[in-house]
XYZ file of C-alpha atoms in Angstrom:
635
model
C -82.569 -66.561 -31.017
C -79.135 -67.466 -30.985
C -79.243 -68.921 -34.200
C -80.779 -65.706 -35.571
C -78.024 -63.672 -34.295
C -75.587 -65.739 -35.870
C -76.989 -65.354 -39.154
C -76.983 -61.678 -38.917
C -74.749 -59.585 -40.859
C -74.619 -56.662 -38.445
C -74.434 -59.002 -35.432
C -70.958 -60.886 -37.290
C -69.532 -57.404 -38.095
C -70.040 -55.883 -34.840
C -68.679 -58.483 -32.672
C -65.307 -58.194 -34.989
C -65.220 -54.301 -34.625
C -65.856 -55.083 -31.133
C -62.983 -57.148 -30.791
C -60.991 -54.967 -32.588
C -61.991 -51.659 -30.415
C -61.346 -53.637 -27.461
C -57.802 -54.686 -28.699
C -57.281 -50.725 -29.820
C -58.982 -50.055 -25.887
C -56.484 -51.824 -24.536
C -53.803 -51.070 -26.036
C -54.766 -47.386 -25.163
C -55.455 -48.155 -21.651
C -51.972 -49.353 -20.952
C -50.155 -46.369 -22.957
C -52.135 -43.831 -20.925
C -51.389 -45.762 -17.846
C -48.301 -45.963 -19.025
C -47.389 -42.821 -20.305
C -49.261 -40.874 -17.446
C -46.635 -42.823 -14.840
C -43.355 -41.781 -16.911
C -44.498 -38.183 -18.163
C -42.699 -35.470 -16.412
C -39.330 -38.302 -16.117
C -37.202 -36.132 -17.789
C -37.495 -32.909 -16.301
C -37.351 -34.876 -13.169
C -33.869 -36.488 -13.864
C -33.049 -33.001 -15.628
C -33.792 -31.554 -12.179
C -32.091 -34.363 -10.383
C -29.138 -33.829 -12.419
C -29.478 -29.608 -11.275
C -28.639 -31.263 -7.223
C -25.174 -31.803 -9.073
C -24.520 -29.036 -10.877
C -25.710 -26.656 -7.610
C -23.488 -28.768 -5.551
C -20.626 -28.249 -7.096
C -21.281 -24.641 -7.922
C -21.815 -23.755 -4.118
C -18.371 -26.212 -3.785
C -16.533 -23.862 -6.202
C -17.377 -20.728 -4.429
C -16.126 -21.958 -1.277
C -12.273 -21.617 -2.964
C -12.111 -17.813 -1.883
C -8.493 -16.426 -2.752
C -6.949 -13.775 0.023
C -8.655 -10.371 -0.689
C -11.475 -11.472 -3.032
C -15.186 -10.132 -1.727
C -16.579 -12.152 0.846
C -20.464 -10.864 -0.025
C -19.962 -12.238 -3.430
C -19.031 -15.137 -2.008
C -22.018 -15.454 0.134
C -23.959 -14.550 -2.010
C -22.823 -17.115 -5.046
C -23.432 -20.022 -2.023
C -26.843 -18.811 -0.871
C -28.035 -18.665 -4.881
C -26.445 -22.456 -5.246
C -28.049 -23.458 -2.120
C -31.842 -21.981 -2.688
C -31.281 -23.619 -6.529
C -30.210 -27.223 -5.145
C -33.266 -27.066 -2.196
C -35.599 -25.695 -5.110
C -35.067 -28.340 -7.411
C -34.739 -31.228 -4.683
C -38.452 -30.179 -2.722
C -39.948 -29.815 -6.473
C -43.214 -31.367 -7.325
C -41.157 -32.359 -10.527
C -38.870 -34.117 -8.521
C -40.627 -35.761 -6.266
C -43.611 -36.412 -7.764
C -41.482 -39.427 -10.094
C -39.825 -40.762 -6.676
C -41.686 -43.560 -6.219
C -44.437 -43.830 -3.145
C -43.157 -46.760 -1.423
C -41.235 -46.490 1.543
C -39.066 -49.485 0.592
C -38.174 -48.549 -2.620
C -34.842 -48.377 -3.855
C -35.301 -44.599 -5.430
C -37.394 -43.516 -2.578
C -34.293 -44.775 0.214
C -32.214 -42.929 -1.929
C -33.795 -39.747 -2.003
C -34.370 -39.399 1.430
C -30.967 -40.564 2.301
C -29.813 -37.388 -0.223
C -32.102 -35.363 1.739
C -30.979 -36.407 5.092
C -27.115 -36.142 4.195
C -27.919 -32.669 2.615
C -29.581 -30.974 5.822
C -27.253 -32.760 8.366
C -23.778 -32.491 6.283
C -23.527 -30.668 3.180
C -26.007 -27.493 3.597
C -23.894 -26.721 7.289
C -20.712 -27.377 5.341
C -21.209 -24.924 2.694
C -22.874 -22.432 4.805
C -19.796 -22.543 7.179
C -17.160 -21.813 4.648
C -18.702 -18.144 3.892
C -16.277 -15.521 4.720
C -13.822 -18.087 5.487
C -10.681 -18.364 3.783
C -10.238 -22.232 3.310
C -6.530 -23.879 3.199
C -5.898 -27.083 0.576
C -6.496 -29.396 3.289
C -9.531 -28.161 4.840
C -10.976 -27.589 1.019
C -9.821 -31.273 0.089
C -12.208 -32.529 2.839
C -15.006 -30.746 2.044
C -14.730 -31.913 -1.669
C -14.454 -35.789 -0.174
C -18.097 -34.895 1.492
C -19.225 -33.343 -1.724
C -18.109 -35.867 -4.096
C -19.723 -38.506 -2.108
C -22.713 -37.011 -1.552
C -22.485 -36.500 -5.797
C -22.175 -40.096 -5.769
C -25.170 -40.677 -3.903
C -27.439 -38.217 -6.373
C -25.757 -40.092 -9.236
C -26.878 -43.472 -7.869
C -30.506 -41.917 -7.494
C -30.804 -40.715 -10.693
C -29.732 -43.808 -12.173
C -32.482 -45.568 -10.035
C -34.924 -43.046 -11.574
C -33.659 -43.776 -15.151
C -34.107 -47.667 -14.352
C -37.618 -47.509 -13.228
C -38.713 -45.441 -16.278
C -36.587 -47.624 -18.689
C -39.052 -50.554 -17.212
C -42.066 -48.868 -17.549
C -41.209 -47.624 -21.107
C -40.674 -51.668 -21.930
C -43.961 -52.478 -20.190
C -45.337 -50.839 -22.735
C -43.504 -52.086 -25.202
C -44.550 -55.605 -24.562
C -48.175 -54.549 -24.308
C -48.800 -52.550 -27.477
C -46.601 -55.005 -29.347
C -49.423 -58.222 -27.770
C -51.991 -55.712 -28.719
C -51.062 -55.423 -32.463
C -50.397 -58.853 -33.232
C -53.742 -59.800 -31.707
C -55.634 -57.046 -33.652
C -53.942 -58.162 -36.712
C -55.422 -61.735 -36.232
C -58.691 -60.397 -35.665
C -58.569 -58.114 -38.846
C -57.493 -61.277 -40.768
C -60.363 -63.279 -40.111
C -62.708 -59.879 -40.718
C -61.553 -59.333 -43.832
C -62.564 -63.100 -44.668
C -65.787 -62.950 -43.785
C -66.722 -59.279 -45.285
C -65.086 -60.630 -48.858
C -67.664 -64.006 -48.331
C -70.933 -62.610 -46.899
C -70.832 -58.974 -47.924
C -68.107 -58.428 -50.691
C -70.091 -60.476 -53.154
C -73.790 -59.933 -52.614
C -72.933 -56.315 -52.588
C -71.073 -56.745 -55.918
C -74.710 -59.004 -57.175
C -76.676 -56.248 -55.981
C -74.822 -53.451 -57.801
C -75.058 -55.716 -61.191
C -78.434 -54.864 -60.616
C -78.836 -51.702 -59.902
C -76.944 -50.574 -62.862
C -78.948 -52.895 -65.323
C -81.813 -51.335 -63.743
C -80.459 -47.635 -64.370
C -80.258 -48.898 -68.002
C -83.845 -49.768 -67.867
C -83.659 -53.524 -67.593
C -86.036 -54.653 -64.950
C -85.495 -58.005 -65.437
C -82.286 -58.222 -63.236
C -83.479 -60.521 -60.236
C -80.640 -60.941 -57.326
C -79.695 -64.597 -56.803
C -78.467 -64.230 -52.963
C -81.931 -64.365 -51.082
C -80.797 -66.282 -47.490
C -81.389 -65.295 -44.344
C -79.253 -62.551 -43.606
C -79.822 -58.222 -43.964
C -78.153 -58.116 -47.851
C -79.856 -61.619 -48.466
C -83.544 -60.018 -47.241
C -82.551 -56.744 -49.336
C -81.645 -58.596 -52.074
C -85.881 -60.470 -52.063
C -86.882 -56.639 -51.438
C -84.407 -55.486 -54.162
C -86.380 -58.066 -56.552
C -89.913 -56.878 -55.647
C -88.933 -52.983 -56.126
C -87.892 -54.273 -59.910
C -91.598 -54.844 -60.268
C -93.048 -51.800 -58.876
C -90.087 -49.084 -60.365
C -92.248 -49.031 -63.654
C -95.402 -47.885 -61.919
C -93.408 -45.580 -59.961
C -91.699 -43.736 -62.983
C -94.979 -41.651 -63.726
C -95.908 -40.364 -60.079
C -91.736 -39.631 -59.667
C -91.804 -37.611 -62.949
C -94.912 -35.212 -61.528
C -93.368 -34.816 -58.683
C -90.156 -33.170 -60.230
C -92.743 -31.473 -62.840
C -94.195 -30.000 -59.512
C -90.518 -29.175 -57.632
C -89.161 -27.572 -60.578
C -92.196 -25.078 -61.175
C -91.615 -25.026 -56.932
C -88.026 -24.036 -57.403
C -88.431 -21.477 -60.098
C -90.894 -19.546 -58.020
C -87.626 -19.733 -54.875
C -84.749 -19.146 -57.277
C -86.923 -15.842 -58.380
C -87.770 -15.014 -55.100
C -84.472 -15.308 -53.533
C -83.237 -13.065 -57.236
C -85.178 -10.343 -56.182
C -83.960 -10.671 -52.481
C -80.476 -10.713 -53.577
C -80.923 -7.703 -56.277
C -82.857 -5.610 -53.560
C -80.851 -6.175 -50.579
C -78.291 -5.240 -52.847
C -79.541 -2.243 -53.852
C -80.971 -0.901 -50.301
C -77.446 -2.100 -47.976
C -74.563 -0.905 -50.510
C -74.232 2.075 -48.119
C -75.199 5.306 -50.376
C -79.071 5.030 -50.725
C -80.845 7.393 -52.790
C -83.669 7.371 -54.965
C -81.991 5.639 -57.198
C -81.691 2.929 -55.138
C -85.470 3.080 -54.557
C -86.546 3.110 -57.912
C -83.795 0.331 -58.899
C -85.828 -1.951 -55.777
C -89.341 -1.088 -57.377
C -88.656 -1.919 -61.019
C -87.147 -5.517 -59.832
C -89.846 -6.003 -58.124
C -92.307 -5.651 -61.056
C -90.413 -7.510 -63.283
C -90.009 -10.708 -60.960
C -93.088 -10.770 -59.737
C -95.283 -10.183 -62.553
C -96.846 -6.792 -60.868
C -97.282 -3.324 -62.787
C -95.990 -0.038 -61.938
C -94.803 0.698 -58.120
C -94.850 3.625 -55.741
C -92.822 4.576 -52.319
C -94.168 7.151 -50.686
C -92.193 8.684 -47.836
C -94.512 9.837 -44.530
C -94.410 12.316 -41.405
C -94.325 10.987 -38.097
C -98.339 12.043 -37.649
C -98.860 10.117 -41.413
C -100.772 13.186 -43.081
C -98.264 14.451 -45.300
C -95.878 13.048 -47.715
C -94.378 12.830 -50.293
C -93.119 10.606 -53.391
C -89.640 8.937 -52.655
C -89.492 6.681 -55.738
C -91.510 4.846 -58.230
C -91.002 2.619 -60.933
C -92.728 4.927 -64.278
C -90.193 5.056 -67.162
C -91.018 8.738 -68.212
C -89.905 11.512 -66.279
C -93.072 12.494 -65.135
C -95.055 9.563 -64.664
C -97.466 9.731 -61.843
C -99.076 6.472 -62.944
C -102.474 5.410 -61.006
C -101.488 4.627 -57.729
C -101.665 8.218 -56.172
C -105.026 9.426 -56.879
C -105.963 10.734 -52.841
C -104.989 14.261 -51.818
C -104.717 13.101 -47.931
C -101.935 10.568 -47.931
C -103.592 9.798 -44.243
C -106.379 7.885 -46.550
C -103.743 5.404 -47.774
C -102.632 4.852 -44.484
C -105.699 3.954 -42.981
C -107.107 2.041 -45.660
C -104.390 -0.410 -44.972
C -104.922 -1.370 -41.400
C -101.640 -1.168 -40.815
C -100.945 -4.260 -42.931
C -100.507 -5.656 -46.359
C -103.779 -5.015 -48.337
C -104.870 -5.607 -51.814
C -107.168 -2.373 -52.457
C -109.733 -1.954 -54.817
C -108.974 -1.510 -58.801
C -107.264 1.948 -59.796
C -109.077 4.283 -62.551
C -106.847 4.275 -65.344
C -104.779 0.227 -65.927
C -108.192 -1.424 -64.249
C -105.530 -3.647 -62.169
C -106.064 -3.665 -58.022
C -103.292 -1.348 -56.120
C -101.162 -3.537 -53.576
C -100.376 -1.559 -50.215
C -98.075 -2.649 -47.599
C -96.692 0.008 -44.696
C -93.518 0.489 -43.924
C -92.710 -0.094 -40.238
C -90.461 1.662 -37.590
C -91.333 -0.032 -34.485
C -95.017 1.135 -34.252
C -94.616 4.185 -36.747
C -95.212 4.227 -40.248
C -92.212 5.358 -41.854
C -93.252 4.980 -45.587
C -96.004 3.314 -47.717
C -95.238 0.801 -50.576
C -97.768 0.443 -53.669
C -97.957 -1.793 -56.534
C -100.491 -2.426 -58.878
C -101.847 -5.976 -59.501
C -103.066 -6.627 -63.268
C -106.496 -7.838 -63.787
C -106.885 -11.574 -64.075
C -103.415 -12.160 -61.524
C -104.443 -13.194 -58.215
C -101.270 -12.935 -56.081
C -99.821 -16.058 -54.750
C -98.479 -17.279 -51.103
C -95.422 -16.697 -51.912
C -95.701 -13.836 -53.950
C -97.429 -12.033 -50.363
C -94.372 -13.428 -48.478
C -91.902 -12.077 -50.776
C -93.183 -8.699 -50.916
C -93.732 -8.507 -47.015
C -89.870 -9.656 -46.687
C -88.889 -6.638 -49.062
C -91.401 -4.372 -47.360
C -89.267 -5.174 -44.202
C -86.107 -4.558 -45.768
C -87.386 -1.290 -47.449
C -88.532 -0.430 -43.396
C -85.023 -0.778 -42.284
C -83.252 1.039 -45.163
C -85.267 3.963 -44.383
C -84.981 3.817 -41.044
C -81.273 3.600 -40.993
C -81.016 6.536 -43.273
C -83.644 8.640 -40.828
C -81.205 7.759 -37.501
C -77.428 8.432 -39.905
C -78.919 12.165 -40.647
C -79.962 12.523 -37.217
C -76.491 10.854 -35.791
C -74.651 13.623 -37.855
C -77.174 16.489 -36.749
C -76.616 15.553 -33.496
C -73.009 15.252 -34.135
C -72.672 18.404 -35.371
C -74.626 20.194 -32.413
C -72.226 18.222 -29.916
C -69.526 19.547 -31.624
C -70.545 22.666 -31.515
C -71.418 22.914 -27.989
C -68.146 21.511 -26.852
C -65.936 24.332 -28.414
C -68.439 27.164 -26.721
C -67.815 25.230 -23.999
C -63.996 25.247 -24.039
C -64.021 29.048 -25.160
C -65.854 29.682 -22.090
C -64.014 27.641 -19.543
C -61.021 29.689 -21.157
C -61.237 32.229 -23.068
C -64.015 34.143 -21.812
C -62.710 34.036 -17.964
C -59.185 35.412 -19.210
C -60.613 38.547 -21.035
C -62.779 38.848 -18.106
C -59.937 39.247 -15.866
C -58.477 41.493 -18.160
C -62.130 43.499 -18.049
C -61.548 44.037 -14.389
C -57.890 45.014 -14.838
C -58.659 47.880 -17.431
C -61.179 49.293 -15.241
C -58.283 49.280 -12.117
C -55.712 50.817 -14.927
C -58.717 53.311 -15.013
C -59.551 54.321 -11.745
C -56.154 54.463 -10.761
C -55.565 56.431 -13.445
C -57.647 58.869 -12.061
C -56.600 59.212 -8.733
C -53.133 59.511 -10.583
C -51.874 56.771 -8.442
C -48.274 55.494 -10.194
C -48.236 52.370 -8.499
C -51.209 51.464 -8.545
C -51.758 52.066 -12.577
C -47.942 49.952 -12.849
C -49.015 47.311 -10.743
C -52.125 47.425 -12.904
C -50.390 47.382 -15.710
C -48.388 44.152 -15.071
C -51.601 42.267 -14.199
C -52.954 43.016 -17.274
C -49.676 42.491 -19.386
C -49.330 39.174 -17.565
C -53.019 38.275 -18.421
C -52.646 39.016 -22.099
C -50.185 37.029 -22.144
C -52.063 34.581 -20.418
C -55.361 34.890 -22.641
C -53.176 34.750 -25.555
C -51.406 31.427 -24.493
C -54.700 30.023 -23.771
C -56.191 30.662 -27.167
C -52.762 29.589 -28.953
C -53.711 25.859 -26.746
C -57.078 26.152 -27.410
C -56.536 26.117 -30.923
C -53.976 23.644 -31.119
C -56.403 21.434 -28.913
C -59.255 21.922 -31.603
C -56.574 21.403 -34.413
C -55.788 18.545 -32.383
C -59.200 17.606 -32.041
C -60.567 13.867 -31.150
C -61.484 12.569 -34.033
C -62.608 9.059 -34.940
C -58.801 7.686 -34.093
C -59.880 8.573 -30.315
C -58.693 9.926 -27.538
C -55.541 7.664 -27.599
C -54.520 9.506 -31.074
C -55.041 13.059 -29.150
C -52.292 11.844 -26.249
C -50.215 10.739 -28.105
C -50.041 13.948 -30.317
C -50.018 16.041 -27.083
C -47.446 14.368 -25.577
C -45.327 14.529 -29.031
C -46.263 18.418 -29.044
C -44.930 18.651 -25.684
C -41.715 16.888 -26.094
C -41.207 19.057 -29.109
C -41.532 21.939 -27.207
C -38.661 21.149 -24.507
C -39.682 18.362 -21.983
C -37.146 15.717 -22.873
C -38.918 12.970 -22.269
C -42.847 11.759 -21.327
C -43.601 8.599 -20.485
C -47.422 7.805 -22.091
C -49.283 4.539 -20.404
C -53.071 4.719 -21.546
C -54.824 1.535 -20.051
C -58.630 3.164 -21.246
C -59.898 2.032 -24.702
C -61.613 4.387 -26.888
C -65.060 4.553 -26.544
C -64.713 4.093 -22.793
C -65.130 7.776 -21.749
C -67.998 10.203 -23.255
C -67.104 12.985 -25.991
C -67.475 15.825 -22.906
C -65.258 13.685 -20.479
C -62.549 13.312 -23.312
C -62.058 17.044 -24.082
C -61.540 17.313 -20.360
C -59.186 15.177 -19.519
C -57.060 16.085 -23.018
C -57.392 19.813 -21.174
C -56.387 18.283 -17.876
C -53.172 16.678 -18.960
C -51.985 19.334 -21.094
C -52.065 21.823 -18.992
C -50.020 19.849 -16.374
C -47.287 19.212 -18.854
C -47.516 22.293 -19.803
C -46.698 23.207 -16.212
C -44.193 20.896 -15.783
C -42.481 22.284 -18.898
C -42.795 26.149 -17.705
C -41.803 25.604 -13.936
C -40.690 22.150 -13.100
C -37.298 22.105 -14.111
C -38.217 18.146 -14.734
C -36.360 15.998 -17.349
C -39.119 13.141 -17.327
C -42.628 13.060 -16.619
C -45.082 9.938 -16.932
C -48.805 10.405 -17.794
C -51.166 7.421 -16.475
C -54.397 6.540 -17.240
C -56.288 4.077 -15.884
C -59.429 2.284 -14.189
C -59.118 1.773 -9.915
C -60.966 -0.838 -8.380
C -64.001 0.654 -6.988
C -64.430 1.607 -11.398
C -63.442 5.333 -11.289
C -60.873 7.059 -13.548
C -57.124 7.266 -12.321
C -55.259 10.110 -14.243
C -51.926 11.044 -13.029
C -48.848 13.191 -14.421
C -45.929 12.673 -12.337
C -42.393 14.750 -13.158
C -39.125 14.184 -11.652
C -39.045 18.210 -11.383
C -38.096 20.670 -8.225
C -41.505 19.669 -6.514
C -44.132 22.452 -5.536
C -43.732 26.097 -4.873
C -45.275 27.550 -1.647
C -47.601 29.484 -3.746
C -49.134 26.672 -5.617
C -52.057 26.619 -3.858
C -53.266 30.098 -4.128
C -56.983 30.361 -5.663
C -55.890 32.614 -8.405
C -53.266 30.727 -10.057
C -54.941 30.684 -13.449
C -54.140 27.327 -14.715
C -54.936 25.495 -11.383
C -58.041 27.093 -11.857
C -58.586 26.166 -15.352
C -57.947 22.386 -14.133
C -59.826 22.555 -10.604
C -62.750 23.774 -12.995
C -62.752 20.750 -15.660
C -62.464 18.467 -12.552
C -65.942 19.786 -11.225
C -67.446 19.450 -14.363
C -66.574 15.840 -14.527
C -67.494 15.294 -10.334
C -64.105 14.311 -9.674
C -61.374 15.278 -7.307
C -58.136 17.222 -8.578
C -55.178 16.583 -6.009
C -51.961 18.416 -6.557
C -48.902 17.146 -4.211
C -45.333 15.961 -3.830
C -44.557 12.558 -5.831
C -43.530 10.102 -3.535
C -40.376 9.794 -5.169
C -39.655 13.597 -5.610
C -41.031 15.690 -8.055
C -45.012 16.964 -8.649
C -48.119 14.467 -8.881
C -51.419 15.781 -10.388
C -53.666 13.114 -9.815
C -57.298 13.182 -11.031
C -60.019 10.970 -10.112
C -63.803 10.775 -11.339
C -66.273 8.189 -12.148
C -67.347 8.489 -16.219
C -71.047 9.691 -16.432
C -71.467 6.116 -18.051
C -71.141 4.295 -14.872
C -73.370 6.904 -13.113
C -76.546 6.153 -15.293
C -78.739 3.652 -14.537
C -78.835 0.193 -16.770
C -81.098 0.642 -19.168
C -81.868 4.391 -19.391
C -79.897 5.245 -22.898
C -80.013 9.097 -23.000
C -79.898 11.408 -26.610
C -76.902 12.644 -27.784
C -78.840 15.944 -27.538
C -79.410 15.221 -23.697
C -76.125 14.864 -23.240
C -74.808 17.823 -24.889
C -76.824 19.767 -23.251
């Protein structure tokens, strides 16, 4: 067996690539090893070289002239301190210092440590608020320039150790690449003697036989894998003739194969094309049918749009040329017939009246509803083909979705439309309509205390409703700014933003807009509100805060409910804040119901007003799984 092996080609090769990838293994081996002990040895000696620099910064500091501040002082020493005890205890440091006790870096680092805590860090710490004369500052500098000495010596050390290291691996990799240049000497040898040359034989061959030539026989025939294919290379010479017919009805048979896919995947293309460009119409339709009759061979083809219960209907699109072609394929007055003759599923009918060809019907699927029903009419004599049925089911699919996707976009804007529409009677309501009922009530006191010609009373009256006018009117001039305002497909960021713009514009120097919720996050209701909310508290703060600044914050809290705050640096709150009829504190305790949250109106903790609004997005509230109508919502 051991002879065998040795005649093998693959057995040869590999044990040179294996000699090779262990050479390469090795070398790697010892550069990780290597590399992984030295990485980090510069920032270590950077930070080693820090001990000096904070050393003599704290030693600098302690040179206080008469008069100079002493808390500067201290405070200079503690920073040069914390910065030498920082860098000394780091993992950067000390992890490079080597482990063993008796090491030369290791004796020195400790000793640095040692001198520091018992000498040095006292020193320093005693010569804050002192005053120092040149004698007692020239023997502090002795200490500190010796103890400089000592972190010089230790960083040296350091630099030694990685120096060796870094020439460890220098001696290795350089062993490493002579050795795997020996070993891709005597490679290259043997490929150029035992694989070079047959390989160049073999090719002679190959391209006489592409020529035609089958006479080409392959002289190396030994032992080994190219002498074995070379034998095998001379037998195929015989049988290639005989194998020339069968290979050339085979590609007959894959080309006819081919056309039918490149046709198939045509019509694919063309229809997918036509149905997903994003404006259907009939045209579209018709476009789909009359590519599908010419690729597949069919006759004239019908789409005929259905009700939900399948009974009525009506013609969507067909393929006729003239403008009022019918053709044969819609000869039942219940369209409920087509529908059931199919099964629900693809079905080759029985022949029409007028072309004598069989009618083709496959439904058009919405889940379990029919949405449509596709007809095409098979010429006599054409039996329809595997993948002919697949094709047309694939379309049929296509056609399903297309129509489907249009059914759910008019619905989407329907209901769009209706939400819209529900949301401004809500907002005229929440408004509007309460002011001019409050002005309702105050006509009919003007009234009655205009009969009982009571002065006061009819004055008082009077102001109430002059104030409320003035309110109503303010309200609808916000109301219709918020509509103009609106929050459209930018989101409600866009709205905030323009708010807080309108706002600043209108006085308030500056407000301070952090919105941490992306759009999409809250519903279309729970927008509007909160827009409301935050407008009429700036608006506040503009009208009675006497504030400069205000901040407007919204974002999530931990247990997931909505945080909205608006926080001024005004006067604070009035005593009569609180009082139930304070219209806009109304307006906002009102929108906070409607959302289930809680509305809390206080000091800011450092001065000023905080409205802070909390409530959990209806979202959250709903249980996985249930999607609710737009409709349901609005509602």
């Amino acid at each position: 067996m051991i002879g065998g092996m040795d005649r093998s080609l693959l057995w040869r090769i590999g044990f040179a690539l294996s000699l090779i990838a262990a050479m390469a293994l090795l070398g790697i081996t010892s550069s990780v090893v290597i590399a992984e002990k030295v990485r980090g040895a510069a920032t270590a000696i950077n930070h080693a070289g820090t001990l000096r620099y904070s050393t003599y910064d704290a030693s600098t500091a302690m040179l206080r002239p008469p008069g100079a501040d002493s808390e500067a002082q201290r405070r200079e020493i503690e920073r040069a301190v914390d910065r030498f005890e920082k860098h000394y205890s780091g993992h950067h440091l000390s992890r490079m210092v080597p482990a063993s006790a008796s090491h030369p870096a290791r004796l020195a680092y400790e000793e640095i440590g040692g001198i520091w805590e018992a000498d040095v860090r006292p020193m320093l710490l005693s010569a804050i608020g002192r005053t120092l004369d040149a004698g007692a500052y020239a023997q502090m500098r002795e200490v500190i320039d010796d103890f400089v000495q000592r972190v010089d010596r230790m960083v040296f050390l350091l630099e030694q150790r990685t120096e060796a290291q870094v020439q460890v691996l220098r001696i290795a990799q350089g062993t490493g690449l002579l050795l795997t240049l020996l070993i891709i000497f005597f490679t290259v040898w043997f490929l150029r003697r035992d694989v070079v040359h047959p390989l160049q034989d073999l090719l002679a061959g190959a391209q006489a036989m592409r020529t035609g030539d089958f006479s080409r026989r392959i002289r190396h025939t030994g032992d080994d894998e190219l002498g074995q294919l070379g034998g095998a290379f001379n037998l195929m010479a015989q049988d290639l003739s005989r194998s020339y017919d069968e290979l050339e009805q085979r590609v007959q048979d894959k080309t006819r194969a081919l056309e039918h896919s490149n046709r198939a995947l045509e019509l694919m293309y063309r229809s997918l094309s036509h149905l997903h460009d994003g404006t259907l119409s009939r045209a579209n339709y018709t476009e789909t049918l009359r590519e599908m009759e010419k690729l597949l061979g069919f006759g004239s083809g019908s789409l005929c749009l259905l009700e939900s219960d399948g009974r009525k209907g009506f013609r969507l699109a067909d393929s006729g040329h003239e403008p009022g072609f019918i053709g044969p394929l819609c000869q039942r007055h219940s369209c409920a017939d087509c529908v059931g003759m199919t099964h629900g599923k693809l079905h080759l009918g029985a022949k029409s009246k007028e072309a004598g060809g069989r009618i083709l019907s496959i439904p058009l699927f919405d889940g379990a509803e029919v949405l449509a029903l596709l007809q095409m009419e098979v010429p006599n004599g054409v039996a329809p083909e595997p993948w002919q049925w697949q094709l047309v089911e694939a379309i049929a699919r296509h056609l399903g979705i297309a129509i489907a996707s249009q059914r759910r976009a008019i619905q989407s804007r329907r209901l769009a439309l209706l939400e819209e529409r529900t949301a401004i009677a809500r907002e005229l309501h929440d408004s509007l309509a309460q002011a001019l009922s409050y002005l309702k009530i105050q006509v009919t006191r003007v009234h009655a205390a205009s009969t009982s010609k009571d002065t006061a009373e009819v004055d008082a009256a009077l102001r109430e409703l002059r104030d409320g006018l003035n309110a109503a009117y303010r309200q609808l001039r916000e109301l219709l700014t918020t509509f103009r305002i609106g929050i459209d497909a930018a989101g409600l960021s866009s709205a905030l933003e323009e708010t807080v713009a309108g706002i600043t514009a209108r006085g308030l120097q500056y407000v301070e807009l952090d919105n941490k919720l992306a759009d999409g996050e809250l519903g279309v209701n729970e927008e509007v509100h909160v827009l409301h909310i935050i407008r009429e508290a700036l608006c506040n703060v503009q009208r009675h805060a006497h504030a400069t600044r205000a901040r407007v914050t919204l974002d999530w809290t931990p247990d997931q409910r909505v945080c909205v705050a608006i926080v001024d640096n005004g006067i604070g709150l009035p005593g009569e804040t609180g009082k139930a009829d304070h219209y806009g504190l109304s307006i906002m305790l009102e929108r906070a119901a409607q959302l289930n949250g809680d509305l809390d109106i206080g000091a800011a903790p450092e001065g000023g007003t905080q409205v802070r609004l909390l409530f959990r997005p209806v979202a959250l509230t709903e249980p996985k799984g249930d999607v609710r109508p737009i409709a349901e919502e609005v509602s």
